[in-house]
Short mmCIF file of C-alpha atoms in Angstrom, two decimals:
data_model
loop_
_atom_site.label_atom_id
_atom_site.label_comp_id
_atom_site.label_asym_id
_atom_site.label_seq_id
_atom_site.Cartn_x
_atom_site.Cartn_y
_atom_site.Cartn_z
CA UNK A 8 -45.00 24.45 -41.45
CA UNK A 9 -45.01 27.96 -39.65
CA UNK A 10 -48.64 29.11 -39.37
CA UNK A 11 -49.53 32.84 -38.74
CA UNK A 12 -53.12 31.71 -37.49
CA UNK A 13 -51.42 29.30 -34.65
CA UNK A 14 -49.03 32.52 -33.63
CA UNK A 15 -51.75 35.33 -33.30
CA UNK A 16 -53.39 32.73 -30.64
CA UNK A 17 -50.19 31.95 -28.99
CA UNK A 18 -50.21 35.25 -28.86
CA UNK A 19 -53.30 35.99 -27.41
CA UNK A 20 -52.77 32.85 -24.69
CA UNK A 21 -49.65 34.70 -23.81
CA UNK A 22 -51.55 38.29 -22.73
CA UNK A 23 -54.22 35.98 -21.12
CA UNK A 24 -51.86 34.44 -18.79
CA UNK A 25 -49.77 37.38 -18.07
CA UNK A 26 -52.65 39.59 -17.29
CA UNK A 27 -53.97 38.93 -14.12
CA UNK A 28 -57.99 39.24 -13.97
CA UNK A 29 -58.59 42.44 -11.32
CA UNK A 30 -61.47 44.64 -10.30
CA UNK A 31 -62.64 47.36 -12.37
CA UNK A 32 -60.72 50.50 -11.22
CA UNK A 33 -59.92 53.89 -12.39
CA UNK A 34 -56.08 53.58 -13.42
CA UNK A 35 -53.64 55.84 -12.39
CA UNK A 36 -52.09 57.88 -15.22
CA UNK A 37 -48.55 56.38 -14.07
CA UNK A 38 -49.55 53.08 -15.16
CA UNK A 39 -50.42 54.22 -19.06
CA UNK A 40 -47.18 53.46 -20.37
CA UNK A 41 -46.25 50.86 -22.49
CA UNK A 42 -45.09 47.53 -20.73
CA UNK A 43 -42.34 44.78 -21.60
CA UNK A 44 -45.31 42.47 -22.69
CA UNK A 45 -46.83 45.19 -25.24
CA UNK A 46 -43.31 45.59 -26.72
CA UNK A 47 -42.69 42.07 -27.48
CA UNK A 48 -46.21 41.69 -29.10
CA UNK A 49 -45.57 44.57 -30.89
CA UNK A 50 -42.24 43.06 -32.22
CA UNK A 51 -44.16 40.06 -33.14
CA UNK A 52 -47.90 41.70 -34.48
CA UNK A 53 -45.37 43.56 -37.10
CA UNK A 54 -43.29 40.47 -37.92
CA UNK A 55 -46.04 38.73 -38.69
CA UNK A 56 -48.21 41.21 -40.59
CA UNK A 57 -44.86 42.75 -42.70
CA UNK A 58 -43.93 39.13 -43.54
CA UNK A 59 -46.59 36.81 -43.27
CA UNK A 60 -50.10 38.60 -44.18
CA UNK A 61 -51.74 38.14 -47.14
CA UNK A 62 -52.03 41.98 -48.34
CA UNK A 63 -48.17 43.16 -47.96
CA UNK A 64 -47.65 46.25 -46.83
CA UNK A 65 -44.27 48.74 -46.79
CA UNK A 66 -44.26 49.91 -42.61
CA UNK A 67 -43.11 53.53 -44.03
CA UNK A 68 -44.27 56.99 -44.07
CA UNK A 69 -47.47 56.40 -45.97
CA UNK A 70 -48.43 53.37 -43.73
CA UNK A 71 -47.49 55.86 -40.26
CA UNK A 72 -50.03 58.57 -41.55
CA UNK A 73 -52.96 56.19 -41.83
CA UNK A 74 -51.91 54.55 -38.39
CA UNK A 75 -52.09 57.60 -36.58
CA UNK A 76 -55.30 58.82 -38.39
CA UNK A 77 -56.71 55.47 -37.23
CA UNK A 78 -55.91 55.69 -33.96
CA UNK A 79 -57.39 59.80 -33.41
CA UNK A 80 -60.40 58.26 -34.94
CA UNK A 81 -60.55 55.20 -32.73
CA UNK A 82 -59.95 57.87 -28.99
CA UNK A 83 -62.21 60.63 -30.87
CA UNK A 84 -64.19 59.69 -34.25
CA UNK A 85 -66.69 62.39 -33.88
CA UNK A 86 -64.26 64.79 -32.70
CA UNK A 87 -65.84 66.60 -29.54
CA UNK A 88 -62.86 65.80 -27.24
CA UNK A 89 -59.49 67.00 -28.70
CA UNK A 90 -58.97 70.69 -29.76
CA UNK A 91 -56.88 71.76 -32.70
CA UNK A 92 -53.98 72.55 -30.47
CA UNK A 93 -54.01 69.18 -29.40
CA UNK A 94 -53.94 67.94 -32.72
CA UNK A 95 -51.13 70.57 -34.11
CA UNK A 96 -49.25 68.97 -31.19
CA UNK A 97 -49.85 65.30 -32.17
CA UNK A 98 -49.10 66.12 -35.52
CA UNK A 99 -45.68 65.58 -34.87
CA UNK A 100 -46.00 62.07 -34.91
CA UNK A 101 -47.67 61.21 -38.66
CA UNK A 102 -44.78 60.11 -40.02
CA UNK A 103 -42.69 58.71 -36.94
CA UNK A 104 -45.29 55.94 -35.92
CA UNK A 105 -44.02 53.64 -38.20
CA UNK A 106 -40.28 54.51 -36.92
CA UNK A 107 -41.79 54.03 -32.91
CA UNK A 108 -43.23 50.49 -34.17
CA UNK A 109 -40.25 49.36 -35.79
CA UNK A 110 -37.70 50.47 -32.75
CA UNK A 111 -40.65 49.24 -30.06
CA UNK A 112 -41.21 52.70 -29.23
CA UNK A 113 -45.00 52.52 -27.99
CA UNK A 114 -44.51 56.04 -25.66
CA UNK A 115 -46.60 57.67 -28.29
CA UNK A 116 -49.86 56.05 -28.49
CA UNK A 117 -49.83 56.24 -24.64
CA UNK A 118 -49.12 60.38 -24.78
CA UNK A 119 -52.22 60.72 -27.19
CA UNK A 120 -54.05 58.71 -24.92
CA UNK A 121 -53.20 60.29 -22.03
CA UNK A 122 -54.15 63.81 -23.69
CA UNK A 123 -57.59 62.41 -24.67
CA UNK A 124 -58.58 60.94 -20.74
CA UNK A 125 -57.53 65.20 -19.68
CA UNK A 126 -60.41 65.92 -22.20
CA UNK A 127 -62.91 63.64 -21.93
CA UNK A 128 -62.55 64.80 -17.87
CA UNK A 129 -62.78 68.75 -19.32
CA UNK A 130 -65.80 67.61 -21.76
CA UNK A 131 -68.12 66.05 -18.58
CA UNK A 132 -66.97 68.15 -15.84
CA UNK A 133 -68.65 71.40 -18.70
CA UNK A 134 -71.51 68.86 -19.52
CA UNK A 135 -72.39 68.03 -15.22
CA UNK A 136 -71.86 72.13 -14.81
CA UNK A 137 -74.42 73.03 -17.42
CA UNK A 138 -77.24 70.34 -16.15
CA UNK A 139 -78.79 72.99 -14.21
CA UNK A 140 -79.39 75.62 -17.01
CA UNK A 141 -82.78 76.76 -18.24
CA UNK A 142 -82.35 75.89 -21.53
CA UNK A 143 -83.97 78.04 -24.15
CA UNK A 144 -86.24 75.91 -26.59
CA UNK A 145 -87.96 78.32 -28.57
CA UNK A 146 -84.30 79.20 -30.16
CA UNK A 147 -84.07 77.91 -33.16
CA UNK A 148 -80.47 75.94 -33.17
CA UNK A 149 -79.24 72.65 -34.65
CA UNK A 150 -76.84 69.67 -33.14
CA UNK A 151 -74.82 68.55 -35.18
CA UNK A 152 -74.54 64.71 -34.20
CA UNK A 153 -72.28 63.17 -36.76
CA UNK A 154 -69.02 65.21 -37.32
CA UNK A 155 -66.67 62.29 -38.61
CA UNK A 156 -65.69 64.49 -41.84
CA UNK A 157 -65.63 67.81 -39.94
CA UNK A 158 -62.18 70.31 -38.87
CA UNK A 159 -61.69 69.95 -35.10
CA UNK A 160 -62.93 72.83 -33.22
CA UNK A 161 -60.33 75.49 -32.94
CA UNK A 162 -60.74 76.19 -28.94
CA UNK A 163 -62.01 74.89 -25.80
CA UNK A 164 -64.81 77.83 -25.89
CA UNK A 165 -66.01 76.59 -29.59
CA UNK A 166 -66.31 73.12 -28.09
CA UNK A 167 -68.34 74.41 -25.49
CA UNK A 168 -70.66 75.56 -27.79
CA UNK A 169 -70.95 72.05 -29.29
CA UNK A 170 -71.36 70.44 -25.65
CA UNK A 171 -74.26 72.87 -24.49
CA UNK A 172 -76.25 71.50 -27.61
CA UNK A 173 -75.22 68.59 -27.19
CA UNK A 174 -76.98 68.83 -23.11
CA UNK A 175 -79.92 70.71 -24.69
CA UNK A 176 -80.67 67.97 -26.92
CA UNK A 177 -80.29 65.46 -24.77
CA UNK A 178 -82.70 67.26 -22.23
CA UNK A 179 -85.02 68.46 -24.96
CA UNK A 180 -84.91 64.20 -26.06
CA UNK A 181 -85.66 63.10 -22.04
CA UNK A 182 -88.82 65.95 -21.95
CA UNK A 183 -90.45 64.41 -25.00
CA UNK A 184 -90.51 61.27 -22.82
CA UNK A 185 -92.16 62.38 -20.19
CA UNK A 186 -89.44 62.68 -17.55
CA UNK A 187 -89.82 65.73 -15.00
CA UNK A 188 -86.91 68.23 -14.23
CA UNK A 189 -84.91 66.39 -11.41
CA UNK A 190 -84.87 62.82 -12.69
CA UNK A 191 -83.56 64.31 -16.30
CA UNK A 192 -80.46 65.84 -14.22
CA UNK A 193 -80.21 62.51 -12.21
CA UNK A 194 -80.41 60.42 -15.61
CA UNK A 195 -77.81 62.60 -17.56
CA UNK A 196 -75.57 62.75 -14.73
CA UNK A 197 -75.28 59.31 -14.80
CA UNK A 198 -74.93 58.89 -18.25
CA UNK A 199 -72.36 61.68 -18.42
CA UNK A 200 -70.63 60.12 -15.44
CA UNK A 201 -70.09 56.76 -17.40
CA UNK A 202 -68.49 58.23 -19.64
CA UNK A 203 -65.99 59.68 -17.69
CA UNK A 204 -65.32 56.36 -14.94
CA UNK A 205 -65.24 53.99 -18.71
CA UNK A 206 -62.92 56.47 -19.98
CA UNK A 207 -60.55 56.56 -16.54
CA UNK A 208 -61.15 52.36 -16.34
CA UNK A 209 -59.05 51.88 -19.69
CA UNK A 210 -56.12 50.47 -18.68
CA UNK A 211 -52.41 49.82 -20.74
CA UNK A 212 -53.59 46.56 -22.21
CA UNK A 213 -56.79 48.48 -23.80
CA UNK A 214 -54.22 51.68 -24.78
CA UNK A 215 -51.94 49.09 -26.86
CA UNK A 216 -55.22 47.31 -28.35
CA UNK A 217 -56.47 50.65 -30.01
CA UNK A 218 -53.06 51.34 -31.45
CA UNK A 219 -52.36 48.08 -32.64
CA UNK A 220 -55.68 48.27 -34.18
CA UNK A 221 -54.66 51.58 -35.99
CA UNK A 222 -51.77 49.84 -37.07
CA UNK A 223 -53.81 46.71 -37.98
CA UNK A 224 -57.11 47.94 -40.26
CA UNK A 225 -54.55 50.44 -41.63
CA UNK A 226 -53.29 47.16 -43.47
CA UNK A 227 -56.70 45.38 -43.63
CA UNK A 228 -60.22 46.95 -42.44
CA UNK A 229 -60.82 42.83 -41.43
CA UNK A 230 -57.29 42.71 -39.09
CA UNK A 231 -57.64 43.27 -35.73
CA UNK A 232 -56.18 42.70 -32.88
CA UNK A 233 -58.01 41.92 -29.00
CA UNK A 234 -56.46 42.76 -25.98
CA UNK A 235 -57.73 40.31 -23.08
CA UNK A 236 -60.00 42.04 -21.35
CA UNK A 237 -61.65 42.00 -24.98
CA UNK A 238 -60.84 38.38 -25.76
#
């Protein structure tokens, strides 16, 4: 009897053995592209959740605009990387993901992603530059930390604006602790840093497990999918 549970771990003992285990590097943008092994699971992930998953689901028009809001909120959930250019660009897209998915056309996923690793770069290359501002706390300003259900900032200059407060706060947060001047710069450099080198560290395999996984809790929150580096 043909079990779904036994082919999602074939599946997984498949990427396992065809990835080989390598040091943590920053990936060229050359290699973000979708590879013969990401097709095939593809082909498989949607034959198995169209025909064999408990909650059936129609891969059409409706399904494609909840993958690719999944998969925007999965690169940028708080929205404080992508601009609304970038987003009037991807918008394109909505209602061909399910087409791309169907024909094993992954290209896509990997030109969003691509997109978001240029602004995450922009965001901490603006966040490093500002370290070394007097910030002004007697103004009284707000940060706005959780911007889930918020429009995405019109321009690179607005989202400035939300990075600088962003830096304040975090200085303002490091003061209150105690820390003096040059080992706040040193700490939020680092942490600023990270953010960039785990951004530029994702590789293909971690590109096809965040849009899988759009395509995936689009179906079922509980579905997901692990690439194996995740595994």
């Amino acid at each position: 009897m043909f079990s779904a549970k036994r082919l999602l771990i074939s599946l997984i003992i498949f990427f396992q053995l065809t990835t080989a285990f390598a040091e943590v590097r920053i990936v060229p943008l050359s290699e973000l592209v979708p590879e013969e092994k990401h097709i095939r699971a593809s082909e498989l992930i949607t034959h198995i959740l169209t025909t064999y998953h408990y909650k059936k689901t129609a891969l059409d028009n409706n399904l494609s605009s909840s993958i690719y809001k999944h998969y925007l909120e999965n690169l940028d959930q708080n929205k404080a990387y992508f601009i609304k250019s970038d987003i009037n660009e991807f918008e394109k897209y909505r209602y061909k993901i399910d087409d791309a998915i169907i024909n094993s056309h992954l290209e896509p996923a990997y030109e969003i992603f691509k997109r978001y690793r240029e602004r995450v770069n922009e965001r901490v290359n603006y966040a490093l530059k500002i370290l070394d501002h007097d910030f002004d706390f007697n103004v009284d300003e707000s940060y706005r930390f959780d911007r889930r259900e918020d429009d995405w900032f019109a321009n690179k200059e607005a989202l400035d604006e939300l990075w600088r407060k962003r830096v304040k706060n975090d200085v303002l947060n490091l003061r209150l602790t105690g820390k003096e001047t040059e080992e706040i710069k040193k700490t939020l450099s680092d942490r600023y840093n990270r953010i960039r080198s785990s951004t530029l560290q994702l590789n293909s395999n971690d590109v096809f497990q965040s849009f899988i996984n759009a395509y995936t809790t689009s179906i079922e929150p509980h579905t997901a999918y692990f690439s194996p580096r995740t595994s």
